[in-house]
Amino acid sequence: ILPQGPPFQAQCFKAGSRVPRPVPRRPLVLDWGLMPAPAEQRLQVRTAATVVCVRRAAAADVAVAAEAPLRRAEADPAEASGDAISASGGGDFAARRRLVFGDSDQVLFNSGWEVLLGQGEVQNWVRSTPEKNEPMRYPGEWKFAGGALDTGETPEEAARRELEEEFMVELPRDHSASRLHLLSIMQTRPVRNVSFIVHNFVAAAEENPWLEELDTDEVNAALARRRKEHSARVADGSFWALGKAEREAVAPEVREVRWLSMRDAVRNAFTSMNPVLAPVNAFQSAEFARLGICRRDPMFVSMVTLLEVESFPCVRSLTEHSGGLDPALELERARWLEDGMTQEEVAAAWEAKVRRSSTRAPMFQSAEDLASLRARRLAATVTAAPAAGQPPAAEQPD
């Protein structure tokens, strides 16, 4: 499970309560601050990978989405109503508004993409003890399959393994029958003195029969059986005698797997950063109450990744983008922290990164930029010759 940005400070308030917090004014900068670590500790940089599984929505669902924009009043009622805490927010609060809504009060997601996400468990059973319940990182959030590389793995191998382990998907042993495309490489800010260089891959159902034919009901039934077996071990006490590796083999990590519309996926990530607690569903709400968790962890990086996928009008556009990437160059561009840095060096590197952001704009910084990018990609798709195995441009969805 990958860090998206430092979690909020631990403050407990009832659901719906307002949480006072300092808000910096610098644009497009996360406002949670670097997670503190002892001064003598040095930074660890690790490599990780995620898989964003997508498919085309049914025509009827696309038509419904065209009539159901995401409104700011729905995504953050406090901000939309002019609440002082949300409305005055700078930093990531301002960045998320610009990225999703721009200058508008609503946004339409008309790419037709649906995303396969897994809602994580809230309790971390591997780290918990009979005396103390430990929460997951990003507890109860809808996430991509992903995690750190094992020794000797490539990023794509790790992405495939994590997809199989977390979403209980059986991929073809022949890699040519399971196509993953590199979407981006990024480096996260340190959380508990660890920074991840994350390779984001995309798998499209149009190219992958195993994904097109995936039975999510079957997957969820298997996840339910795992929870039942685990609960029995906890009840009879045998779970607590297991070693770490044995616990990992039986403890539940994902609660449910589901195809979500891009609208709902972005909304869930967006609301994770609301200053007023807004659980994604009843399960997360009940588990937060049980474990005394008061704030959701911010899903900013997932939100940006989802918006980037939204900018591709079709699979061909996505594959052309991926084919044009030089992984070595993308890795060089993404890396801004090095293994072994002191806390002072990390802080200096962050300040330098912030200064560069004012002169080196990312691919898109606002909803208007995103719409323009998608229009350019759509125009390029329409005018380009059909790629091998793809229908003519006129048949591509818009």
Short mmCIF file of C-alpha atoms in Angstrom, two decimals:
data_model
loop_
_atom_site.label_atom_id
_atom_site.label_comp_id
_atom_site.label_asym_id
_atom_site.label_seq_id
_atom_site.Cartn_x
_atom_site.Cartn_y
_atom_site.Cartn_z
CA ILE A 1 0.00 0.00 0.00
CA LEU A 2 1.65 3.15 -1.21
CA PRO A 3 1.99 6.55 0.46
CA GLN A 4 0.05 9.32 -1.30
CA GLY A 5 1.25 12.06 0.97
CA PRO A 6 1.63 12.43 4.70
CA PRO A 7 -1.51 11.58 6.67
CA PHE A 8 -3.30 14.27 8.64
CA GLN A 9 -2.18 14.92 12.18
CA ALA A 10 -3.92 12.64 14.65
CA GLN A 11 -6.83 14.66 16.03
CA CYS A 12 -10.12 13.03 17.01
CA PHE A 13 -13.42 14.69 16.23
CA LYS A 14 -16.86 13.30 15.61
CA ALA A 15 -17.92 12.71 12.00
CA GLY A 16 -19.10 15.98 10.53
CA SER A 17 -17.08 18.11 12.92
CA ARG A 18 -14.70 20.81 11.71
CA VAL A 19 -10.99 20.40 12.24
CA PRO A 20 -8.88 23.54 12.65
CA ARG A 21 -5.56 23.32 10.89
CA PRO A 22 -2.89 25.68 9.53
CA VAL A 23 -3.16 26.17 5.78
CA PRO A 24 -0.21 27.34 3.65
CA ARG A 25 -0.87 29.47 0.59
CA ARG A 26 1.63 27.99 -1.83
CA PRO A 27 -0.20 26.53 -4.87
CA LEU A 28 0.07 22.88 -5.87
CA VAL A 29 1.95 21.96 -2.72
CA LEU A 30 0.76 19.31 -0.29
CA ASP A 31 -0.11 20.96 2.99
CA TRP A 32 0.33 18.02 5.37
CA GLY A 33 4.06 18.55 5.79
CA LEU A 34 6.76 15.92 5.74
CA MET A 35 6.19 13.19 8.29
CA PRO A 36 8.65 13.74 11.15
CA ALA A 37 11.44 11.28 11.79
CA PRO A 38 14.32 11.28 14.27
CA ALA A 39 17.05 13.60 13.05
CA GLU A 40 19.63 10.82 13.02
CA GLN A 41 17.58 8.63 10.68
CA ARG A 42 18.39 8.66 6.99
CA LEU A 43 15.87 8.41 4.18
CA GLN A 44 15.02 5.09 2.59
CA VAL A 45 14.02 5.15 -1.07
CA ARG A 46 12.12 2.11 -2.34
CA THR A 47 10.57 1.16 -5.64
CA ALA A 48 6.92 0.22 -6.04
CA ALA A 49 4.34 -0.38 -8.76
CA THR A 50 0.59 -0.07 -9.22
CA VAL A 51 -1.88 -1.31 -11.84
CA VAL A 52 -4.81 0.83 -12.98
CA CYS A 53 -7.34 -1.58 -14.53
CA VAL A 54 -9.83 0.13 -16.86
CA ARG A 55 -12.66 -0.81 -19.20
CA ARG A 56 -15.18 0.98 -21.37
CA ALA A 57 -18.54 1.60 -19.72
CA ALA A 58 -21.69 0.41 -21.44
CA ALA A 59 -23.25 2.98 -23.76
CA ALA A 60 -26.22 3.42 -21.42
CA ASP A 61 -23.90 4.11 -18.50
CA VAL A 62 -21.96 6.68 -20.52
CA ALA A 63 -25.22 8.42 -21.36
CA VAL A 64 -26.18 8.50 -17.70
CA ALA A 65 -22.75 9.91 -16.76
CA ALA A 66 -23.22 12.71 -19.28
CA GLU A 67 -26.28 13.78 -17.32
CA ALA A 68 -24.68 13.43 -13.88
CA PRO A 69 -21.83 15.90 -13.39
CA LEU A 70 -19.83 15.87 -10.18
CA ARG A 71 -20.68 19.08 -8.35
CA ARG A 72 -18.51 20.89 -5.86
CA ALA A 73 -21.44 20.99 -3.42
CA GLU A 74 -21.49 17.18 -3.46
CA ALA A 75 -17.72 16.70 -3.27
CA ASP A 76 -17.15 19.12 -0.40
CA PRO A 77 -20.33 20.72 1.00
CA ALA A 78 -18.37 22.84 3.48
CA GLU A 79 -16.11 24.32 0.80
CA ALA A 80 -18.97 24.90 -1.63
CA SER A 81 -20.98 26.71 1.03
CA GLY A 82 -18.11 29.05 1.82
CA ASP A 83 -17.07 27.40 5.09
CA ALA A 84 -14.03 29.26 6.36
CA ILE A 85 -11.92 26.13 6.81
CA SER A 86 -12.41 24.75 3.31
CA ALA A 87 -12.98 27.90 1.32
CA SER A 88 -9.81 29.57 2.58
CA GLY A 89 -7.72 26.45 2.06
CA GLY A 90 -4.51 26.75 0.10
CA GLY A 91 -1.97 24.04 -0.64
CA ASP A 92 -3.50 20.74 -1.60
CA PHE A 93 -7.03 21.96 -0.91
CA ALA A 94 -6.63 24.59 -3.62
CA ALA A 95 -4.78 22.18 -5.92
CA ARG A 96 -7.51 19.54 -5.82
CA ARG A 97 -10.19 22.12 -6.64
CA ARG A 98 -8.24 23.41 -9.63
CA LEU A 99 -7.48 19.91 -10.90
CA VAL A 100 -11.04 18.60 -10.68
CA PHE A 101 -13.27 21.68 -11.10
CA GLY A 102 -11.07 24.51 -12.37
CA ASP A 103 -13.19 27.67 -12.47
CA SER A 104 -16.46 25.74 -12.64
CA ASP A 105 -18.84 24.45 -9.98
CA GLN A 106 -19.20 21.07 -11.70
CA VAL A 107 -17.34 18.66 -13.96
CA LEU A 108 -18.43 15.97 -16.43
CA PHE A 109 -16.48 12.74 -16.81
CA ASN A 110 -17.26 11.73 -20.38
CA SER A 111 -14.32 9.51 -21.31
CA GLY A 112 -16.40 6.41 -20.63
CA TRP A 113 -13.71 4.76 -18.49
CA GLU A 114 -14.55 2.58 -15.51
CA VAL A 115 -11.83 1.67 -13.02
CA LEU A 116 -11.35 -1.56 -11.07
CA LEU A 117 -10.60 -0.62 -7.47
CA GLY A 118 -10.33 -2.50 -4.21
CA GLN A 119 -11.60 -1.14 -0.91
CA GLY A 120 -8.93 -1.83 1.64
CA GLU A 121 -9.54 -3.28 5.07
CA VAL A 122 -9.32 -0.75 7.90
CA GLN A 123 -7.50 -2.83 10.51
CA ASN A 124 -3.96 -3.98 9.84
CA TRP A 125 -4.13 -7.51 11.20
CA VAL A 126 -0.46 -8.24 10.51
CA ARG A 127 0.67 -5.48 12.85
CA SER A 128 -2.15 -5.71 15.40
CA THR A 129 -1.89 -7.57 18.69
CA PRO A 130 -4.56 -8.91 21.05
CA GLU A 131 -3.99 -5.78 23.14
CA LYS A 132 -3.76 -3.18 20.39
CA ASN A 133 -5.52 -2.68 17.04
CA GLU A 134 -3.37 -1.10 14.33
CA PRO A 135 -4.95 0.63 11.31
CA MET A 136 -3.94 0.15 7.70
CA ARG A 137 -2.35 2.96 5.77
CA TYR A 138 -5.19 4.53 3.76
CA PRO A 139 -7.72 2.50 5.73
CA GLY A 140 -10.95 1.66 3.96
CA GLU A 141 -10.06 3.61 0.81
CA TRP A 142 -10.74 2.51 -2.78
CA LYS A 143 -7.26 1.88 -4.19
CA PHE A 144 -5.36 0.49 -7.15
CA ALA A 145 -3.59 -2.83 -6.72
CA GLY A 146 0.01 -2.07 -5.88
CA GLY A 147 2.94 -2.36 -3.52
CA ALA A 148 6.68 -2.44 -3.10
CA LEU A 149 8.99 -4.57 -5.26
CA ASP A 150 10.29 -7.83 -3.86
CA THR A 151 14.00 -8.58 -4.20
CA GLY A 152 14.94 -9.17 -7.83
CA GLU A 153 11.59 -8.03 -9.28
CA THR A 154 11.11 -5.54 -12.09
CA PRO A 155 8.37 -2.94 -11.66
CA GLU A 156 6.11 -4.74 -14.15
CA GLU A 157 6.64 -8.07 -12.39
CA ALA A 158 5.71 -6.45 -9.09
CA ALA A 159 2.63 -4.88 -10.64
CA ARG A 160 1.46 -8.27 -11.90
CA ARG A 161 2.14 -9.98 -8.56
CA GLU A 162 0.31 -7.31 -6.56
CA LEU A 163 -2.68 -7.50 -8.89
CA GLU A 164 -2.89 -11.25 -8.38
CA GLU A 165 -2.40 -11.08 -4.61
CA GLU A 166 -4.66 -8.14 -3.75
CA PHE A 167 -7.47 -8.56 -6.30
CA MET A 168 -7.21 -12.38 -6.49
CA VAL A 169 -6.81 -12.22 -10.28
CA GLU A 170 -5.10 -15.08 -12.11
CA LEU A 171 -3.06 -13.62 -14.94
CA PRO A 172 -1.98 -15.66 -17.97
CA ARG A 173 1.52 -17.06 -17.53
CA ASP A 174 2.27 -15.85 -21.04
CA HIS A 175 2.92 -12.14 -20.54
CA SER A 176 1.97 -11.43 -24.15
CA ALA A 177 -1.58 -12.39 -23.16
CA SER A 178 -1.68 -9.76 -20.39
CA ARG A 179 -0.71 -6.34 -21.64
CA LEU A 180 0.31 -3.63 -19.18
CA HIS A 181 1.28 -0.15 -20.33
CA LEU A 182 3.49 2.24 -18.40
CA LEU A 183 1.48 5.37 -17.59
CA SER A 184 3.89 7.36 -15.43
CA ILE A 185 6.68 7.23 -12.88
CA MET A 186 6.59 9.42 -9.79
CA GLN A 187 8.32 9.72 -6.44
CA THR A 188 6.28 10.23 -3.29
CA ARG A 189 7.06 12.48 -0.39
CA PRO A 190 8.49 10.67 2.64
CA VAL A 191 6.12 8.99 5.05
CA ARG A 192 7.78 7.61 8.18
CA ASN A 193 11.16 8.30 6.54
CA VAL A 194 10.41 6.21 3.43
CA SER A 195 9.87 7.56 -0.10
CA PHE A 196 8.60 5.36 -2.94
CA ILE A 197 9.42 5.65 -6.63
CA VAL A 198 6.15 4.42 -8.09
CA HIS A 199 5.73 2.94 -11.57
CA ASN A 200 2.07 3.26 -12.61
CA PHE A 201 0.84 0.77 -15.21
CA VAL A 202 -2.51 0.56 -16.98
CA ALA A 203 -4.30 -2.62 -18.08
CA ALA A 204 -7.27 -2.15 -20.45
CA ALA A 205 -10.00 -4.78 -20.70
CA GLU A 206 -10.14 -4.28 -24.49
CA GLU A 207 -6.65 -5.76 -24.73
CA ASN A 208 -6.89 -8.27 -21.88
CA PRO A 209 -9.55 -11.01 -22.06
CA TRP A 210 -8.76 -12.05 -18.48
CA LEU A 211 -9.83 -8.58 -17.33
CA GLU A 212 -12.85 -8.39 -19.63
CA GLU A 213 -14.08 -11.73 -18.26
CA LEU A 214 -13.25 -11.05 -14.61
CA ASP A 215 -16.13 -12.04 -12.32
CA THR A 216 -16.03 -9.57 -9.43
CA ASP A 217 -18.77 -11.48 -7.59
CA GLU A 218 -16.51 -14.53 -7.59
CA VAL A 219 -13.56 -12.48 -6.37
CA ASN A 220 -15.63 -10.94 -3.58
CA ALA A 221 -16.92 -14.38 -2.54
CA ALA A 222 -13.30 -15.54 -2.23
CA LEU A 223 -12.45 -12.44 -0.19
CA ALA A 224 -15.41 -13.16 2.09
CA ARG A 225 -14.21 -16.74 2.62
CA ARG A 226 -10.78 -15.43 3.57
CA ARG A 227 -12.33 -13.05 6.12
CA LYS A 228 -14.38 -15.88 7.60
CA GLU A 229 -11.37 -18.16 7.97
CA HIS A 230 -9.34 -15.34 9.46
CA SER A 231 -12.10 -14.46 11.93
CA ALA A 232 -12.18 -18.07 13.09
CA ARG A 233 -8.42 -18.00 13.73
CA VAL A 234 -8.73 -14.75 15.70
CA ALA A 235 -11.61 -16.17 17.73
CA ASP A 236 -9.73 -19.31 18.76
CA GLY A 237 -6.49 -17.39 19.33
CA SER A 238 -4.41 -19.31 16.80
CA PHE A 239 -3.88 -16.26 14.58
CA TRP A 240 -1.81 -14.46 17.19
CA ALA A 241 0.70 -17.32 17.36
CA LEU A 242 1.53 -16.99 13.66
CA GLY A 243 4.69 -15.35 12.37
CA LYS A 244 4.63 -12.29 10.12
CA ALA A 245 4.76 -14.23 6.84
CA GLU A 246 2.05 -16.62 8.03
CA ARG A 247 -0.17 -13.73 9.09
CA GLU A 248 0.27 -12.07 5.71
CA ALA A 249 -0.89 -15.28 4.04
CA VAL A 250 -4.22 -15.40 5.91
CA ALA A 251 -5.02 -11.83 7.02
CA PRO A 252 -7.54 -9.91 4.88
CA GLU A 253 -6.16 -6.85 3.09
CA VAL A 254 -8.88 -6.01 0.55
CA ARG A 255 -12.53 -5.92 1.56
CA GLU A 256 -14.19 -5.71 -1.84
CA VAL A 257 -13.34 -5.32 -5.52
CA ARG A 258 -15.62 -3.27 -7.73
CA TRP A 259 -15.78 -1.46 -11.07
CA LEU A 260 -16.39 2.24 -10.36
CA SER A 261 -17.22 5.00 -12.78
CA MET A 262 -14.49 7.59 -13.18
CA ARG A 263 -16.85 10.10 -11.58
CA ASP A 264 -17.26 8.03 -8.41
CA ALA A 265 -13.58 7.07 -8.26
CA VAL A 266 -12.46 10.72 -8.45
CA ARG A 267 -15.12 11.78 -5.96
CA ASN A 268 -13.95 9.19 -3.42
CA ALA A 269 -10.34 10.38 -3.73
CA PHE A 270 -11.38 14.03 -3.60
CA THR A 271 -13.45 13.64 -0.43
CA SER A 272 -10.54 12.00 1.40
CA MET A 273 -9.07 15.50 1.71
CA ASN A 274 -12.21 17.19 3.04
CA PRO A 275 -11.70 18.94 6.39
CA VAL A 276 -15.05 17.47 7.46
CA LEU A 277 -14.98 13.67 7.68
CA ALA A 278 -16.91 12.10 4.78
CA PRO A 279 -16.60 8.29 4.82
CA VAL A 280 -16.81 6.54 1.43
CA ASN A 281 -19.44 4.11 2.73
CA ALA A 282 -20.97 2.50 5.81
CA PHE A 283 -18.14 -0.03 6.16
CA GLN A 284 -15.44 2.61 6.44
CA SER A 285 -17.64 4.67 8.78
CA ALA A 286 -18.29 1.73 11.13
CA GLU A 287 -14.65 0.64 11.18
CA PHE A 288 -13.44 4.18 11.86
CA ALA A 289 -15.81 4.33 14.82
CA ARG A 290 -14.65 0.92 16.08
CA LEU A 291 -10.94 1.78 15.88
CA GLY A 292 -11.22 5.43 16.85
CA ILE A 293 -9.95 6.72 13.50
CA CYS A 294 -10.96 10.31 12.98
CA ARG A 295 -9.54 11.32 9.61
CA ARG A 296 -9.16 9.73 6.21
CA ASP A 297 -5.69 9.61 4.70
CA PRO A 298 -5.34 11.85 1.62
CA MET A 299 -5.68 10.14 -1.77
CA PHE A 300 -4.22 13.01 -3.79
CA VAL A 301 -1.85 10.91 -5.90
CA SER A 302 -4.61 8.45 -6.80
CA MET A 303 -6.85 11.36 -7.78
CA VAL A 304 -4.20 12.80 -10.11
CA THR A 305 -3.61 9.36 -11.67
CA LEU A 306 -7.34 8.92 -12.29
CA LEU A 307 -7.54 12.34 -13.92
CA GLU A 308 -4.61 11.47 -16.17
CA VAL A 309 -6.39 8.30 -17.32
CA GLU A 310 -9.51 10.39 -17.98
CA SER A 311 -7.48 12.44 -20.46
CA PHE A 312 -7.13 9.46 -22.82
CA PRO A 313 -10.14 9.12 -25.17
CA CYS A 314 -9.41 5.49 -26.11
CA VAL A 315 -7.00 2.60 -25.66
CA ARG A 316 -5.01 3.55 -28.75
CA SER A 317 -4.33 6.99 -27.33
CA LEU A 318 -3.12 5.39 -24.12
CA THR A 319 -0.86 2.88 -25.85
CA GLU A 320 0.66 5.59 -28.05
CA HIS A 321 1.43 7.66 -24.96
CA SER A 322 3.02 4.67 -23.25
CA GLY A 323 4.99 3.71 -26.33
CA GLY A 324 6.48 7.20 -26.47
CA LEU A 325 7.81 7.06 -22.91
CA ASP A 326 11.47 6.38 -22.18
CA PRO A 327 11.38 4.64 -18.77
CA ALA A 328 14.94 5.67 -17.94
CA LEU A 329 14.21 9.32 -18.75
CA GLU A 330 10.91 9.24 -16.85
CA LEU A 331 12.69 7.78 -13.84
CA GLU A 332 15.31 10.51 -13.99
CA ARG A 333 12.62 13.19 -14.19
CA ALA A 334 10.66 11.70 -11.30
CA ARG A 335 13.54 11.25 -8.85
CA TRP A 336 13.99 14.14 -6.46
CA LEU A 337 15.12 12.28 -3.32
CA GLU A 338 18.05 9.91 -2.88
CA ASP A 339 18.53 6.99 -0.52
CA GLY A 340 20.51 7.89 2.57
CA MET A 341 19.57 11.59 2.69
CA THR A 342 19.48 13.25 6.10
CA GLN A 343 16.34 15.01 7.29
CA GLU A 344 17.94 18.36 6.51
CA GLU A 345 18.76 17.24 2.96
CA VAL A 346 15.20 15.99 2.46
CA ALA A 347 13.80 19.35 3.60
CA ALA A 348 16.16 21.20 1.26
CA ALA A 349 15.22 18.93 -1.66
CA TRP A 350 11.53 19.63 -1.03
CA GLU A 351 12.08 23.39 -1.02
CA ALA A 352 14.01 23.09 -4.28
CA LYS A 353 11.19 21.01 -5.78
CA VAL A 354 8.64 23.63 -4.74
CA ARG A 355 10.68 26.40 -6.36
CA ARG A 356 10.98 24.42 -9.60
CA SER A 357 7.21 23.88 -9.70
CA SER A 358 6.69 27.57 -10.40
CA THR A 359 8.72 27.36 -13.61
CA ARG A 360 8.23 23.72 -14.66
CA ALA A 361 4.50 23.05 -14.95
CA PRO A 362 3.23 19.45 -14.88
CA MET A 363 1.18 18.02 -17.74
CA PHE A 364 -1.95 19.67 -16.36
CA GLN A 365 -2.61 21.97 -13.40
CA SER A 366 -6.32 22.61 -13.78
CA ALA A 367 -9.53 21.09 -15.11
CA GLU A 368 -9.22 23.41 -18.11
CA ASP A 369 -5.72 22.10 -18.85
CA LEU A 370 -7.02 18.55 -18.59
CA ALA A 371 -9.90 19.24 -21.01
CA SER A 372 -7.45 20.79 -23.48
CA LEU A 373 -5.10 17.83 -23.20
CA ARG A 374 -7.92 15.38 -23.83
CA ALA A 375 -9.10 17.39 -26.85
CA ARG A 376 -5.61 17.25 -28.35
CA ARG A 377 -5.37 13.52 -27.76
CA LEU A 378 -8.78 12.95 -29.27
CA ALA A 379 -7.87 15.01 -32.34
CA ALA A 380 -4.61 13.07 -32.73
CA THR A 381 -6.53 9.79 -32.50
CA VAL A 382 -9.07 10.82 -35.12
CA THR A 383 -6.43 11.95 -37.62
CA ALA A 384 -3.95 9.13 -37.04
CA ALA A 385 -3.94 5.92 -39.03
CA PRO A 386 -5.47 2.95 -37.15
CA ALA A 387 -3.01 1.01 -35.03
CA ALA A 388 -2.67 -2.72 -35.45
CA GLY A 389 -5.61 -4.56 -33.97
CA GLN A 390 -7.62 -1.36 -33.47
CA PRO A 391 -10.79 -0.26 -35.28
CA PRO A 392 -10.66 2.73 -37.64
CA ALA A 393 -10.48 6.11 -35.94
CA ALA A 394 -14.09 6.88 -36.78
CA GLU A 395 -15.12 3.90 -34.68
CA GLN A 396 -13.20 5.02 -31.64
CA PRO A 397 -15.33 6.17 -28.69
CA ASP A 398 -15.43 9.87 -27.96
#
